[in-house]
Short mmCIF file of C-alpha atoms and ligand atoms in Angstrom, two decimals:
data_model
loop_
_atom_site.label_atom_id
_atom_site.label_comp_id
_atom_site.label_asym_id
_atom_site.label_seq_id
_atom_site.Cartn_x
_atom_site.Cartn_y
_atom_site.Cartn_z
CA UNK A 1 107.81 60.61 61.03
CA UNK A 2 106.68 59.21 64.36
CA UNK A 3 102.89 59.15 65.48
CA UNK A 4 101.82 58.95 61.73
CA UNK A 5 98.55 56.51 60.81
CA UNK A 6 99.04 55.13 57.20
CA UNK A 7 95.04 54.83 56.06
CA UNK A 8 96.01 51.15 56.29
CA UNK A 9 96.61 51.48 59.84
CA UNK A 10 93.65 53.75 60.34
CA UNK A 11 90.89 50.19 58.49
CA UNK A 12 92.72 47.82 60.10
CA UNK A 13 92.24 50.39 63.84
CA UNK A 14 88.48 50.32 62.72
CA UNK A 15 88.08 46.73 62.03
CA UNK A 16 88.97 46.44 65.36
CA UNK A 17 87.22 49.02 67.09
CA UNK A 18 83.45 49.41 64.85
CA UNK A 19 83.68 45.46 64.17
CA UNK A 20 81.33 47.59 61.39
CA UNK A 21 84.47 47.08 58.95
CA UNK A 22 84.40 43.73 57.77
CA UNK A 23 87.94 42.40 55.93
CA UNK A 24 86.99 42.53 52.32
CA UNK A 25 85.39 46.22 52.57
CA UNK A 26 88.45 47.49 53.91
CA UNK A 27 90.29 45.43 51.32
CA UNK A 28 87.96 46.81 48.50
CA UNK A 29 88.58 50.95 49.54
CA UNK A 30 92.44 50.01 49.50
CA UNK A 31 92.44 48.88 46.82
CA UNK A 32 90.46 52.15 45.14
CA UNK A 33 92.97 54.36 46.92
CA UNK A 34 95.87 52.82 45.26
CA UNK A 35 94.13 52.69 41.88
CA UNK A 36 93.73 56.72 43.00
CA UNK A 37 97.11 57.23 43.54
CA UNK A 38 97.96 55.65 40.32
CA UNK A 39 95.28 58.71 38.39
CA UNK A 40 96.92 61.12 40.64
CA UNK A 41 100.87 60.11 39.45
CA UNK A 42 98.64 60.20 35.55
CA UNK A 43 97.40 62.97 36.73
CA UNK A 44 100.46 64.41 37.10
CA UNK A 45 102.13 63.84 33.96
CA UNK A 46 99.60 66.00 32.21
CA UNK A 47 101.39 66.84 28.61
CA UNK A 48 104.26 64.94 29.41
CA UNK A 49 102.35 61.10 29.34
CA UNK A 50 100.53 62.68 26.35
CA UNK A 51 97.68 62.37 28.59
CA UNK A 52 95.88 65.92 27.61
CA UNK A 53 93.15 66.14 25.16
CA UNK A 54 90.52 64.34 23.85
CA UNK A 55 90.08 60.86 23.63
CA UNK A 56 87.96 61.48 20.60
CA UNK A 57 85.40 59.68 22.19
CA UNK A 58 82.03 59.97 23.69
CA UNK A 59 80.32 58.25 27.02
CA UNK A 60 76.97 57.31 28.01
CA UNK A 61 76.41 61.05 29.14
CA UNK A 62 76.60 62.05 24.92
CA UNK A 63 79.63 64.06 26.66
CA UNK A 64 83.03 64.26 25.04
CA UNK A 65 85.75 61.82 26.99
CA UNK A 66 89.43 63.39 28.03
CA UNK A 67 91.82 60.58 27.54
CA UNK A 68 92.40 60.65 31.12
CA UNK A 69 88.33 59.46 31.81
CA UNK A 70 89.50 56.71 29.78
CA UNK A 71 92.44 55.96 31.18
CA UNK A 72 91.06 56.88 34.90
CA UNK A 73 88.21 54.21 34.17
CA UNK A 74 90.76 51.26 33.05
CA UNK A 75 92.76 51.93 36.09
CA UNK A 76 89.71 52.00 37.88
CA UNK A 77 88.45 49.21 35.77
CA UNK A 78 91.41 46.71 35.77
CA UNK A 79 92.48 47.32 39.86
CA UNK A 80 89.44 46.34 41.32
CA UNK A 81 88.21 43.57 39.10
CA UNK A 82 90.92 40.62 40.51
CA UNK A 83 90.41 40.99 44.55
CA UNK A 84 87.72 38.59 44.74
CA UNK A 85 85.82 42.01 46.83
CA UNK A 86 83.81 42.90 43.70
CA UNK A 87 80.25 41.27 42.41
CA UNK A 88 80.13 44.05 39.55
CA UNK A 89 80.62 47.66 39.42
CA UNK A 90 79.04 50.79 36.94
CA UNK A 91 81.11 53.73 35.95
CA UNK A 92 79.80 57.03 34.70
CA UNK A 93 81.20 56.36 31.66
CA UNK A 94 80.12 53.40 30.52
CA UNK A 95 76.49 52.63 29.61
CA UNK A 96 76.37 49.14 31.18
CA UNK A 97 77.41 47.52 34.79
CA UNK A 98 81.16 46.17 34.48
CA UNK A 99 80.80 42.26 35.51
CA UNK A 100 83.69 40.22 37.25
CA UNK A 101 84.93 38.25 34.60
CA UNK A 102 84.67 33.89 35.58
CA UNK A 103 87.68 33.68 35.55
CA UNK A 104 87.95 36.32 39.43
CA UNK A 105 85.96 35.41 42.48
CA UNK A 106 83.20 37.11 43.25
CA UNK A 107 82.57 39.44 46.51
CA UNK A 108 79.88 41.09 47.87
CA UNK A 109 79.87 44.11 47.16
CA UNK A 110 79.08 46.66 43.98
CA UNK A 111 81.34 49.55 43.07
CA UNK A 112 80.16 52.76 41.18
CA UNK A 113 82.50 55.61 40.51
CA UNK A 114 82.79 58.99 38.99
CA UNK A 115 87.37 58.03 37.39
CA UNK A 116 87.45 61.63 36.94
CA UNK A 117 85.37 64.55 37.82
CA UNK A 118 85.95 67.90 36.34
CA UNK A 119 87.47 66.91 32.71
CA UNK A 120 86.66 70.05 31.61
CA UNK A 121 90.08 71.81 33.77
CA UNK A 122 92.26 69.05 33.17
CA UNK A 123 93.90 70.81 30.33
CA UNK A 124 94.03 74.00 32.47
CA UNK A 125 95.71 72.35 35.73
CA UNK A 126 92.84 73.03 37.89
CA UNK A 127 91.77 70.67 40.38
CA UNK A 128 90.04 67.11 39.51
CA UNK A 129 89.43 64.05 40.89
CA UNK A 130 87.58 60.58 41.61
CA UNK A 131 84.38 59.98 43.73
CA UNK A 132 83.22 56.49 44.73
CA UNK A 133 80.19 54.56 46.49
CA UNK A 134 80.23 51.17 47.71
CA UNK A 135 77.00 48.83 48.35
CA UNK A 136 75.96 46.01 49.16
CA UNK A 137 75.19 43.31 46.75
CA UNK A 138 71.67 42.56 48.42
CA UNK A 139 70.75 38.91 46.16
CA UNK A 140 74.20 36.83 46.54
CA UNK A 141 72.19 33.39 44.71
CA UNK A 142 71.50 36.46 41.38
CA UNK A 143 74.65 38.18 39.00
CA UNK A 144 73.73 41.78 38.79
CA UNK A 145 72.05 43.93 36.96
CA UNK A 146 71.63 46.89 36.86
CA UNK A 147 68.46 46.77 39.47
CA UNK A 148 70.57 45.86 41.54
CA UNK A 149 73.01 48.74 41.47
CA UNK A 150 68.94 50.67 42.11
CA UNK A 151 69.15 51.45 45.31
CA UNK A 152 68.78 54.35 47.59
CA UNK A 153 72.16 56.27 48.72
CA UNK A 154 71.28 55.85 53.13
CA UNK A 155 72.24 51.90 51.58
CA UNK A 156 75.57 52.68 51.27
CA UNK A 157 78.71 51.24 53.33
CA UNK A 158 81.17 53.43 51.86
CA UNK A 159 82.43 56.54 50.08
CA UNK A 160 85.03 58.65 49.14
CA UNK A 161 86.78 60.79 46.40
CA UNK A 162 90.17 62.35 46.18
CA UNK A 163 91.38 64.99 45.18
CA UNK A 164 94.32 65.48 42.49
CA UNK A 165 95.10 69.44 43.60
CA UNK A 166 98.26 70.84 45.19
CA UNK A 167 97.88 67.62 47.04
CA UNK A 168 96.56 64.22 46.63
CA UNK A 169 94.31 63.97 49.18
CA UNK A 170 91.53 61.14 49.78
CA UNK A 171 88.67 61.74 51.54
CA UNK A 172 86.91 58.49 53.09
CA UNK A 173 83.77 57.50 55.65
CA UNK A 174 82.70 54.20 56.79
CA UNK A 175 79.87 55.57 58.55
CA UNK A 176 81.76 57.37 61.25
CA UNK A 177 82.94 60.25 60.45
CA UNK A 178 84.69 61.99 57.56
CA UNK A 179 88.76 61.47 57.62
CA UNK A 180 91.66 62.56 55.55
CA UNK A 181 94.28 61.42 53.97
CA UNK A 182 97.33 63.68 52.31
CA UNK A 183 99.12 61.03 49.70
CA UNK A 184 102.53 60.63 50.80
CA UNK A 185 104.54 61.25 47.50
CA UNK A 186 108.32 60.08 48.27
CA UNK A 187 106.03 56.70 50.61
CA UNK A 188 103.36 56.10 48.17
CA UNK A 189 101.71 55.94 51.69
CA UNK A 190 98.02 57.69 52.49
CA UNK A 191 98.62 59.41 55.49
CA UNK A 192 96.18 60.82 58.28
CA UNK A 193 95.83 64.43 58.24
CA UNK A 194 92.22 64.60 58.94
CA UNK A 195 90.07 63.39 61.22
CA UNK A 196 86.49 63.84 62.26
CA UNK A 197 86.16 66.54 58.94
CA UNK A 198 82.52 69.40 60.78
CA UNK A 199 81.19 71.35 58.31
CA UNK A 200 79.95 74.55 59.85
CA UNK A 201 75.87 74.59 59.96
CA UNK A 202 76.93 78.47 59.37
CA UNK A 203 78.92 80.31 56.18
CA UNK A 204 78.54 83.59 54.44
CA UNK A 205 80.10 80.94 50.97
CA UNK A 206 78.11 79.60 48.47
CA UNK A 207 78.55 77.91 44.82
CA UNK A 208 76.85 77.74 42.16
CA UNK A 209 77.48 78.20 38.17
CA UNK A 210 75.87 81.39 37.73
CA UNK A 211 76.05 81.86 33.98
CA UNK A 212 72.57 79.53 34.05
CA UNK A 213 70.67 82.48 36.81
CA UNK A 214 68.22 83.31 34.07
CA UNK A 215 67.60 79.55 34.08
CA UNK A 216 66.84 79.08 37.64
CA UNK A 217 63.05 77.83 39.32
CA UNK A 218 61.67 80.29 41.21
CA UNK A 219 63.40 79.57 44.83
CA UNK A 220 66.88 79.32 43.65
CA UNK A 221 66.05 82.75 42.26
CA UNK A 222 64.99 83.84 44.99
CA UNK A 223 67.59 82.38 47.31
CA UNK A 224 70.79 83.57 45.50
CA UNK A 225 68.76 86.63 44.71
CA UNK A 226 69.03 87.28 48.78
CA UNK A 227 72.68 86.20 48.65
CA UNK A 228 73.57 88.57 46.39
CA UNK A 229 71.63 91.60 47.90
CA UNK A 230 74.76 90.59 50.83
CA UNK A 231 74.10 93.41 53.83
CA UNK A 232 71.68 95.95 52.04
CA UNK A 233 68.92 93.00 52.04
CA UNK A 234 66.94 91.11 54.12
CA UNK A 235 70.63 88.63 55.00
CA UNK A 236 71.62 91.48 55.86
CA UNK A 237 75.66 90.20 55.54
CA UNK A 238 77.45 90.07 52.18
CA UNK A 239 78.58 86.54 50.53
CA UNK A 240 81.42 85.66 48.76
CA UNK A 241 81.52 83.38 45.55
CA UNK A 242 83.55 80.00 44.78
CA UNK A 243 82.90 78.57 40.77
CA UNK A 244 85.42 75.35 40.35
CA UNK A 245 83.68 73.15 38.10
CA UNK A 246 85.37 70.36 40.01
CA UNK A 247 82.30 69.41 42.44
CA UNK A 248 85.57 67.62 44.64
CA UNK A 249 87.57 70.51 44.72
CA UNK A 250 83.88 72.91 45.42
CA UNK A 251 82.62 69.85 47.88
CA UNK A 252 86.84 69.53 49.41
CA UNK A 253 86.29 73.83 50.06
CA UNK A 254 83.29 73.78 52.38
CA UNK A 255 84.56 70.48 53.83
CA UNK A 256 87.08 72.33 55.43
CA UNK A 257 85.86 75.46 55.48
CA UNK A 258 81.84 75.58 55.29
CA UNK A 259 79.75 76.42 52.24
CA UNK A 260 77.12 75.29 49.89
CA UNK A 261 77.37 73.89 46.95
CA UNK A 262 74.49 74.06 44.28
CA UNK A 263 73.60 72.45 41.18
CA UNK A 264 69.35 73.23 40.90
CA UNK A 265 67.51 71.45 38.10
CA UNK A 266 66.59 74.23 35.56
CA UNK A 267 63.62 75.89 32.95
CA UNK A 268 65.53 74.70 30.09
CA UNK A 269 64.26 71.46 30.39
CA UNK A 270 61.83 69.42 32.87
CA UNK A 271 63.49 65.35 31.47
CA UNK A 272 66.73 66.87 32.97
CA UNK A 273 66.57 67.21 36.37
CA UNK A 274 70.00 68.84 36.96
CA UNK A 275 73.49 67.60 35.57
CA UNK A 276 74.88 65.40 38.74
CA UNK A 277 74.36 61.96 38.71
CA UNK A 278 73.07 60.76 41.46
CA UNK A 279 75.03 57.15 41.83
CA UNK A 280 78.09 58.64 41.15
CA UNK A 281 78.19 62.32 42.36
CA UNK A 282 75.24 63.20 44.81
CA UNK A 283 74.76 60.71 47.16
CA UNK A 284 78.43 59.43 47.93
CA UNK A 285 78.50 63.00 48.53
CA UNK A 286 75.86 63.58 50.45
CA UNK A 287 76.87 60.19 52.32
CA UNK A 288 80.57 62.41 53.07
CA UNK A 289 78.56 65.19 53.62
CA UNK A 290 76.07 64.34 56.31
CA UNK A 291 78.61 62.48 58.04
CA UNK A 292 80.52 65.83 57.97
CA UNK A 293 77.04 67.13 60.05
CA UNK A 294 76.09 69.03 57.44
CA UNK A 295 73.07 68.39 54.72
CA UNK A 296 72.22 67.57 51.26
CA UNK A 297 68.50 67.45 50.08
CA UNK A 298 67.36 67.71 45.91
CA UNK A 299 65.39 71.00 46.74
CA UNK A 300 62.27 68.89 47.65
CA UNK A 301 64.28 66.12 50.18
CA UNK A 302 66.80 63.82 51.50
CA UNK A 303 69.44 62.71 48.59
CA UNK A 304 70.14 59.70 50.50
CA UNK A 305 66.63 58.75 50.40
CA UNK A 306 65.86 58.96 46.48
CA UNK A 307 65.43 55.79 45.06
CA UNK A 308 66.89 55.85 41.45
CA UNK A 309 65.11 54.26 38.69
CA UNK A 310 68.21 54.84 36.39
CA UNK A 311 72.23 54.23 36.67
CA UNK A 312 72.77 57.26 34.64
CA UNK A 313 70.34 59.50 36.48
CA UNK A 314 70.63 62.86 37.18
CA UNK A 315 69.60 65.19 40.34
CA UNK A 316 69.67 68.72 41.12
CA UNK A 317 71.56 68.45 44.52
CA UNK A 318 72.28 71.66 47.17
CA UNK A 319 74.26 70.51 49.80
CA UNK A 320 76.93 71.61 53.00
CA UNK A 321 76.48 73.48 55.45
CA UNK A 322 72.80 73.02 56.75
CA UNK A 323 71.88 76.25 57.86
CA UNK A 324 71.47 77.16 54.11
CA UNK A 325 70.63 73.81 52.85
CA UNK A 326 67.86 74.82 54.92
CA UNK A 327 66.86 77.32 53.76
CA UNK A 328 67.19 76.63 50.09
CA UNK A 329 64.76 73.36 50.88
CA UNK A 330 62.38 75.58 52.98
CA UNK A 331 61.89 78.49 49.71
CA UNK A 332 61.57 75.13 47.47
CA UNK A 333 58.44 74.08 49.84
CA UNK A 334 57.74 77.43 50.96
CA UNK A 335 56.79 77.93 46.92
CA UNK A 336 56.13 74.86 45.36
P1 LIG B 401 83.01 67.81 34.17
O1 LIG B 401 83.62 66.06 34.59
O2 LIG B 401 82.34 66.40 32.92
O3 LIG B 401 83.99 68.21 33.98
O4 LIG B 401 81.43 67.47 34.93
C1 LIG B 401 82.12 68.76 35.72
C2 LIG B 401 81.64 67.90 36.92
O5 LIG B 401 79.85 67.18 36.60
C3 LIG B 401 80.50 68.59 38.61
O6 LIG B 401 82.79 68.20 38.54
C4 LIG B 401 80.91 69.86 38.38
O7 LIG B 401 80.39 70.78 39.75
C5 LIG B 401 79.84 70.53 37.14
O8 LIG B 401 79.96 69.68 36.14
C6 LIG B 401 80.28 71.81 36.13
O9 LIG B 401 79.21 71.99 34.99
P2 LIG B 401 80.14 73.52 34.72
O10 LIG B 401 80.11 72.73 33.12
O11 LIG B 401 78.60 73.74 34.35
O12 LIG B 401 80.33 74.78 35.48
#
């Protein structure tokens, strides 16, 4: 087909146009995208590749790992170790950071990833995905440690996700808008299918796990009650609800047609501020959402400005269409 732009072509053009995409960052993104292709291939095999079910181990979060969690993590580590673009990696599935082995050259970037987001959906054939974030290793004289990764989301130089669904897509930002590439399975290449994705400011759709409703804090109760009242309440319009339980899939819907995604902190355990991880999920997705003209807060402040204190820390998340994110954030400010 004529006029097709592949990911490689797109990245080289970005490099020429903006001069802000260094060659090593471009290569790093290509390696991540290639790893996502391999993960997609394995996800697609499912039971035929003996990939379903539990791996019989737990990750650092105390969650039971699925076989595909482990396989996807290994694919990303192996693909990115030898390219010479990275100083270190961190994965939601690993307790410690992963240093580049001595035998390989080191680069000036740090890569973080959630290898398989939405793993509860693996065995039931519902969309899942990979999320990644790239930071600079600022002090090159020092071997990276956990502290090197503890940078605010505003410092990200690239972020993206892949969704393994009816189609496999790769959504990317390097700070110049959000672009979506679809995997052409016959040719094995990523083809640009959407440029400059925009999240409409207004929406009639929301995503939240409502089974936690009785534990929510008052600002969230107030906001959701108003949505549930629909036309009969003060919002004077009906709202629709969707919940995939794979953040990537919910976010991809929101990037395409608007909506608000919420995973709030609740009253059960004050030491657990929400379920999602700041470094592997909230920061990269917040970068993408803001680049698509949406908003992302933890109810109090912009997610991208939060200063992480731990690699695996969790955070409350409200993101998507700006008008709704602003409203629920205002309720948090008003209600303390
Ligand atoms: P898993 O990868 O452990 O399945 O977690 C997925 C996730 O972090 C996010 O992708 C979902 O939006 C959310 O958790 C689902 O949470 P519930 O299990 O509470 O629905």
